[in-house]
PDB file of C-alpha atoms in Angstrom:
ATOM      1  CA  MET A   1     -14.097   7.371 -11.706  1.00 97.00           C
ATOM      2  CA  LYS A   2     -10.823   9.299 -11.760  1.00 98.00           C
ATOM      3  CA  ALA A   3      -7.345   7.795 -11.578  1.00 97.00           C
ATOM      4  CA  ILE A   4      -3.734   8.648 -12.264  1.00 96.00           C
ATOM      5  CA  ARG A   5      -1.912   6.444 -14.775  1.00 94.00           C
ATOM      6  CA  THR A   6       1.617   6.258 -16.050  1.00 91.00           C
ATOM      7  CA  GLY A   7       1.945   7.527 -19.584  1.00 86.00           C
ATOM      8  CA  ALA A   8       4.784   6.871 -21.988  1.00 76.00           C
ATOM      9  CA  THR A   9       7.141   3.959 -21.399  1.00 70.00           C
ATOM     10  CA  PRO A  10       9.605   4.403 -19.837  1.00 65.00           C
ATOM     11  CA  SER A  11       7.525   6.537 -17.545  1.00 73.00           C
ATOM     12  CA  THR A  12       8.309  10.072 -16.408  1.00 80.00           C
ATOM     13  CA  LEU A  13       6.675  12.398 -13.905  1.00 84.00           C
ATOM     14  CA  GLU A  14       5.593  14.631 -16.775  1.00 87.00           C
ATOM     15  CA  ALA A  15       3.856  11.713 -18.507  1.00 88.00           C
ATOM     16  CA  LEU A  16       1.453  10.968 -15.632  1.00 92.00           C
ATOM     17  CA  GLU A  17      -2.144  11.232 -16.793  1.00 93.00           C
ATOM     18  CA  TYR A  18      -5.265  12.120 -14.785  1.00 95.00           C
ATOM     19  CA  VAL A  19      -7.943  10.060 -16.523  1.00 96.00           C
ATOM     20  CA  ASP A  20     -11.434   8.637 -16.317  1.00 97.00           C
ATOM     21  CA  ILE A  21     -11.478   4.848 -15.898  1.00 96.00           C
ATOM     22  CA  ASP A  22     -14.230   2.289 -15.455  1.00 96.00           C
ATOM     23  CA  ASP A  23     -15.864   2.191 -12.037  1.00 96.00           C
ATOM     24  CA  ALA A  24     -14.634  -0.489  -9.656  1.00 96.00           C
ATOM     25  CA  LYS A  25     -16.559  -3.727 -10.142  1.00 97.00           C
ATOM     26  CA  ALA A  26     -18.806  -5.157  -7.444  1.00 98.00           C
ATOM     27  CA  PRO A  27     -16.832  -7.422  -5.127  1.00 99.00           C
ATOM     28  CA  GLY A  28     -16.869 -11.126  -5.865  1.00 98.00           C
ATOM     29  CA  PRO A  29     -16.304 -13.904  -3.327  1.00 99.00           C
ATOM     30  CA  GLY A  30     -13.425 -13.023  -0.993  1.00 98.00           C
ATOM     31  CA  GLU A  31     -13.238  -9.417  -2.204  1.00 98.00           C
ATOM     32  CA  ILE A  32     -14.061  -5.988  -0.790  1.00 99.00           C
ATOM     33  CA  MET A  33     -14.642  -2.596  -2.396  1.00 99.00           C
ATOM     34  CA  VAL A  34     -12.885   0.362  -0.797  1.00 99.00           C
ATOM     35  CA  ALA A  35     -13.473   4.086  -1.291  1.00 99.00           C
ATOM     36  CA  LEU A  36      -9.894   5.349  -1.167  1.00 98.00           C
ATOM     37  CA  LYS A  37      -9.478   8.449   0.981  1.00 98.00           C
ATOM     38  CA  ALA A  38      -5.674   8.779   1.232  1.00 98.00           C
ATOM     39  CA  SER A  39      -2.431   7.487  -0.178  1.00 95.00           C
ATOM     40  CA  SER A  40       1.147   8.119   0.881  1.00 93.00           C
ATOM     41  CA  LEU A  41       4.080   8.737  -1.416  1.00 91.00           C
ATOM     42  CA  ASN A  42       7.146   6.532  -0.964  1.00 90.00           C
ATOM     43  CA  TYR A  43      10.391   6.225  -2.877  1.00 90.00           C
ATOM     44  CA  HIS A  44       8.917   3.056  -4.388  1.00 90.00           C
ATOM     45  CA  ASP A  45       6.164   5.144  -6.009  1.00 92.00           C
ATOM     46  CA  TYR A  46       8.685   7.689  -7.276  1.00 92.00           C
ATOM     47  CA  ALA A  47      10.731   4.839  -8.787  1.00 92.00           C
ATOM     48  CA  VAL A  48       7.634   3.532 -10.579  1.00 91.00           C
ATOM     49  CA  VAL A  49       6.623   6.856 -12.117  1.00 90.00           C
ATOM     50  CA  ARG A  50      10.239   7.618 -13.114  1.00 89.00           C
ATOM     51  CA  GLY A  51      10.578   4.269 -14.888  1.00 87.00           C
ATOM     52  CA  MET A  52      13.189   2.888 -12.458  1.00 90.00           C
ATOM     53  CA  ILE A  53      10.796   0.020 -11.697  1.00 89.00           C
ATOM     54  CA  PRO A  54       9.512  -1.171 -15.062  1.00 86.00           C
ATOM     55  CA  THR A  55       5.727  -1.300 -15.375  1.00 88.00           C
ATOM     56  CA  PRO A  56       3.360  -1.516 -18.302  1.00 89.00           C
ATOM     57  CA  GLN A  57       2.162   1.750 -19.804  1.00 89.00           C
ATOM     58  CA  GLY A  58      -1.040   2.854 -18.089  1.00 92.00           C
ATOM     59  CA  ARG A  59      -0.201   1.394 -14.661  1.00 94.00           C
ATOM     60  CA  ILE A  60      -2.044   3.079 -11.770  1.00 96.00           C
ATOM     61  CA  PRO A  61       0.717   3.952  -9.266  1.00 95.00           C
ATOM     62  CA  MET A  62       0.790   4.276  -5.464  1.00 96.00           C
ATOM     63  CA  SER A  63       1.472   1.237  -3.292  1.00 94.00           C
ATOM     64  CA  ASP A  64      -0.200   2.568  -0.141  1.00 95.00           C
ATOM     65  CA  GLY A  65      -3.870   3.373   0.277  1.00 97.00           C
ATOM     66  CA  ALA A  66      -6.378   3.823   3.057  1.00 98.00           C
ATOM     67  CA  GLY A  67     -10.107   4.254   2.981  1.00 98.00           C
ATOM     68  CA  GLU A  68     -13.515   2.915   3.887  1.00 99.00           C
ATOM     69  CA  VAL A  69     -15.095  -0.409   2.950  1.00 99.00           C
ATOM     70  CA  THR A  70     -18.165   0.259   0.784  1.00 99.00           C
ATOM     71  CA  ALA A  71     -19.102  -3.315  -0.202  1.00 99.00           C
ATOM     72  CA  VAL A  72     -18.187  -6.843   0.882  1.00 99.00           C
ATOM     73  CA  GLY A  73     -18.223  -9.989  -1.255  1.00 98.00           C
ATOM     74  CA  ASP A  74     -19.468 -13.421  -0.231  1.00 98.00           C
ATOM     75  CA  GLY A  75     -17.323 -15.227   2.299  1.00 98.00           C
ATOM     76  CA  VAL A  76     -15.651 -12.117   3.705  1.00 98.00           C
ATOM     77  CA  THR A  77     -16.058 -12.130   7.480  1.00 97.00           C
ATOM     78  CA  GLU A  78     -13.214  -9.885   8.661  1.00 97.00           C
ATOM     79  CA  PHE A  79     -14.612  -6.656   7.172  1.00 98.00           C
ATOM     80  CA  SER A  80     -17.953  -4.847   7.180  1.00 98.00           C
ATOM     81  CA  VAL A  81     -19.235  -1.857   5.253  1.00 99.00           C
ATOM     82  CA  GLY A  82     -17.935   1.278   6.974  1.00 98.00           C
ATOM     83  CA  ASP A  83     -14.693  -0.247   8.295  1.00 99.00           C
ATOM     84  CA  SER A  84     -11.562   1.878   7.964  1.00 98.00           C
ATOM     85  CA  VAL A  85      -8.857  -0.115   6.212  1.00 98.00           C
ATOM     86  CA  VAL A  86      -5.279   0.234   5.000  1.00 98.00           C
ATOM     87  CA  SER A  87      -3.704  -1.627   2.101  1.00 97.00           C
ATOM     88  CA  THR A  88      -1.021  -4.289   2.435  1.00 93.00           C
ATOM     89  CA  PHE A  89       2.202  -3.950   0.431  1.00 87.00           C
ATOM     90  CA  PHE A  90       2.620  -7.702  -0.210  1.00 83.00           C
ATOM     91  CA  PRO A  91      -0.959  -9.044  -0.251  1.00 81.00           C
ATOM     92  CA  GLU A  92       0.218 -12.595  -0.999  1.00 77.00           C
ATOM     93  CA  TRP A  93       3.073 -12.734   1.562  1.00 76.00           C
ATOM     94  CA  LEU A  94       1.487 -13.954   4.775  1.00 73.00           C
ATOM     95  CA  ASP A  95       4.459 -15.337   6.731  1.00 76.00           C
ATOM     96  CA  GLY A  96       8.022 -16.604   6.522  1.00 74.00           C
ATOM     97  CA  ALA A  97      10.633 -15.303   4.130  1.00 73.00           C
ATOM     98  CA  PRO A  98       9.234 -13.343   1.188  1.00 70.00           C
ATOM     99  CA  LEU A  99       8.893 -15.354  -1.988  1.00 71.00           C
ATOM    100  CA  SER A 100       9.836 -13.770  -5.291  1.00 73.00           C
ATOM    101  CA  SER A 101       6.268 -14.419  -6.444  1.00 72.00           C
ATOM    102  CA  ALA A 102       5.040 -11.999  -3.741  1.00 69.00           C
ATOM    103  CA  PHE A 103       6.601  -9.131  -5.674  1.00 75.00           C
ATOM    104  CA  THR A 104       4.301  -9.649  -8.658  1.00 82.00           C
ATOM    105  CA  GLY A 105       1.330  -8.544  -6.558  1.00 86.00           C
ATOM    106  CA  VAL A 106       2.801  -5.292  -5.215  1.00 90.00           C
ATOM    107  CA  PRO A 107       0.260  -2.515  -5.801  1.00 93.00           C
ATOM    108  CA  GLY A 108       1.521   0.238  -8.060  1.00 93.00           C
ATOM    109  CA  ASP A 109       3.958  -1.869 -10.045  1.00 89.00           C
ATOM    110  CA  GLY A 110       2.985  -5.572 -10.231  1.00 90.00           C
ATOM    111  CA  ILE A 111      -0.712  -4.660 -10.220  1.00 94.00           C
ATOM    112  CA  ASP A 112      -2.590  -1.356 -10.377  1.00 96.00           C
ATOM    113  CA  GLY A 113      -2.180   0.720  -7.222  1.00 96.00           C
ATOM    114  CA  TYR A 114      -4.233   3.181  -5.216  1.00 97.00           C
ATOM    115  CA  ALA A 115      -4.074   6.464  -7.172  1.00 97.00           C
ATOM    116  CA  ARG A 116      -7.803   6.166  -7.884  1.00 98.00           C
ATOM    117  CA  GLU A 117     -11.109   6.770  -6.169  1.00 98.00           C
ATOM    118  CA  HIS A 118     -12.269   3.179  -5.560  1.00 98.00           C
ATOM    119  CA  VAL A 119     -10.778  -0.294  -5.758  1.00 98.00           C
ATOM    120  CA  THR A 120     -12.160  -3.813  -5.577  1.00 98.00           C
ATOM    121  CA  ALA A 121      -9.571  -6.324  -4.414  1.00 97.00           C
ATOM    122  CA  SER A 122      -9.046  -9.462  -2.394  1.00 96.00           C
ATOM    123  CA  ALA A 123      -9.802  -8.930   1.287  1.00 97.00           C
ATOM    124  CA  ALA A 124      -6.167  -9.996   1.895  1.00 94.00           C
ATOM    125  CA  SER A 125      -5.114  -6.763   0.165  1.00 95.00           C
ATOM    126  CA  PHE A 126      -6.307  -4.796   3.213  1.00 97.00           C
ATOM    127  CA  THR A 127      -6.183  -4.858   6.974  1.00 96.00           C
ATOM    128  CA  ARG A 128      -8.035  -2.779   9.548  1.00 97.00           C
ATOM    129  CA  ALA A 129      -6.627   0.685  10.100  1.00 97.00           C
ATOM    130  CA  PRO A 130      -5.555   1.390  13.677  1.00 95.00           C
ATOM    131  CA  THR A 131      -8.266   2.948  15.826  1.00 96.00           C
ATOM    132  CA  GLY A 132      -7.843   6.701  16.068  1.00 96.00           C
ATOM    133  CA  PHE A 133      -5.756   7.037  12.901  1.00 95.00           C
ATOM    134  CA  SER A 134      -6.995   9.298  10.122  1.00 97.00           C
ATOM    135  CA  HIS A 135      -6.967   7.828   6.622  1.00 98.00           C
ATOM    136  CA  ALA A 136      -3.887   9.948   5.842  1.00 96.00           C
ATOM    137  CA  GLU A 137      -2.051   8.599   8.890  1.00 94.00           C
ATOM    138  CA  ALA A 138      -3.054   5.000   8.196  1.00 95.00           C
ATOM    139  CA  ALA A 139      -1.885   5.246   4.578  1.00 95.00           C
ATOM    140  CA  THR A 140       1.703   5.750   5.766  1.00 91.00           C
ATOM    141  CA  LEU A 141       1.832   2.383   7.545  1.00 90.00           C
ATOM    142  CA  THR A 142       1.931   0.094   4.530  1.00 86.00           C
ATOM    143  CA  CYS A 143       5.408   0.684   3.141  1.00 87.00           C
ATOM    144  CA  ALA A 144       7.376   2.889   5.534  1.00 89.00           C
ATOM    145  CA  GLY A 145       5.907   1.613   8.797  1.00 88.00           C
ATOM    146  CA  VAL A 146       6.153  -2.072   7.969  1.00 86.00           C
ATOM    147  CA  THR A 147       9.658  -1.629   6.500  1.00 88.00           C
ATOM    148  CA  ALA A 148      10.862  -0.101   9.783  1.00 91.00           C
ATOM    149  CA  TRP A 149       9.139  -2.797  11.855  1.00 88.00           C
ATOM    150  CA  ARG A 150      10.572  -5.582   9.705  1.00 86.00           C
ATOM    151  CA  ALA A 151      14.117  -4.153   9.880  1.00 90.00           C
ATOM    152  CA  LEU A 152      13.995  -3.867  13.668  1.00 93.00           C
ATOM    153  CA  PHE A 153      12.047  -6.947  14.701  1.00 90.00           C
ATOM    154  CA  VAL A 154      12.204  -9.501  11.880  1.00 86.00           C
ATOM    155  CA  ASP A 155      15.582  -8.987  10.225  1.00 85.00           C
ATOM    156  CA  TYR A 156      17.359  -7.901  13.431  1.00 89.00           C
ATOM    157  CA  SER A 157      15.250  -9.027  16.451  1.00 90.00           C
ATOM    158  CA  LEU A 158      15.668  -5.813  18.440  1.00 92.00           C
ATOM    159  CA  LYS A 159      15.787  -6.342  22.211  1.00 92.00           C
ATOM    160  CA  PRO A 160      15.518  -3.952  25.174  1.00 92.00           C
ATOM    161  CA  GLY A 161      18.831  -2.180  25.707  1.00 92.00           C
ATOM    162  CA  ASP A 162      19.973  -2.452  22.078  1.00 94.00           C
ATOM    163  CA  THR A 163      21.307   0.703  20.432  1.00 93.00           C
ATOM    164  CA  VAL A 164      19.724   1.797  17.163  1.00 92.00           C
ATOM    165  CA  LEU A 165      21.129   4.315  14.693  1.00 92.00           C
ATOM    166  CA  VAL A 166      18.433   5.930  12.577  1.00 91.00           C
ATOM    167  CA  GLN A 167      19.770   7.679   9.502  1.00 90.00           C
ATOM    168  CA  GLY A 168      17.757  10.339   7.704  1.00 88.00           C
ATOM    169  CA  THR A 169      14.312  11.829   8.142  1.00 88.00           C
ATOM    170  CA  GLY A 170      12.289   9.822   5.644  1.00 88.00           C
ATOM    171  CA  GLY A 171       9.243   7.735   6.417  1.00 88.00           C
ATOM    172  CA  VAL A 172      11.152   4.600   7.455  1.00 91.00           C
ATOM    173  CA  SER A 173      13.386   6.566   9.843  1.00 92.00           C
ATOM    174  CA  ILE A 174      10.452   8.408  11.388  1.00 91.00           C
ATOM    175  CA  PHE A 175       8.657   5.106  12.051  1.00 91.00           C
ATOM    176  CA  ALA A 176      11.840   3.432  13.339  1.00 93.00           C
ATOM    177  CA  LEU A 177      12.248   5.982  16.151  1.00 92.00           C
ATOM    178  CA  PRO A 178       9.120   5.176  18.188  1.00 92.00           C
ATOM    179  CA  LEU A 179       9.334   1.463  17.357  1.00 92.00           C
ATOM    180  CA  ALA A 180      12.919   1.238  18.626  1.00 92.00           C
ATOM    181  CA  LYS A 181      12.099   3.243  21.731  1.00 88.00           C
ATOM    182  CA  ALA A 182       9.114   1.049  22.596  1.00 82.00           C
TER     183      ALA A 182
END
């Protein structure tokens, strides 16, 4: 299968390589295989490929991915073949304050990301894509959408009547607008 990998260390945009890699392995217990259909580019991904976030040479970048489940391992009950899914940015952070250990599992820097055709990963690495979203739309939720939601409702606890200043026109700002208005 095809993938994009970082080249020389420290990485540069010019050193990205489009390569053949081994096919994704069959899912084991608790894992799913996903045919990736879309990924979204965030500043995080730019920082990885520019070497601002250190990664090993050959890292597959892109922290956000969306696609279709093609195989399900034993014990997985929340997904079925054919489900549309979107990746999670912190697969190991389930609740509470983020632990520093959660950062080691961030796709695209701590582990290989989604700039490839297929991936086999823990079922916790994905969640169902919203109904009616294309794969391209769903792929934008992972980093930018959740960052905006967390800033407004976890870090701040936005309430009706609060005033919100949204600065810029990047992904986080664009998601913050409808979330704040709702």
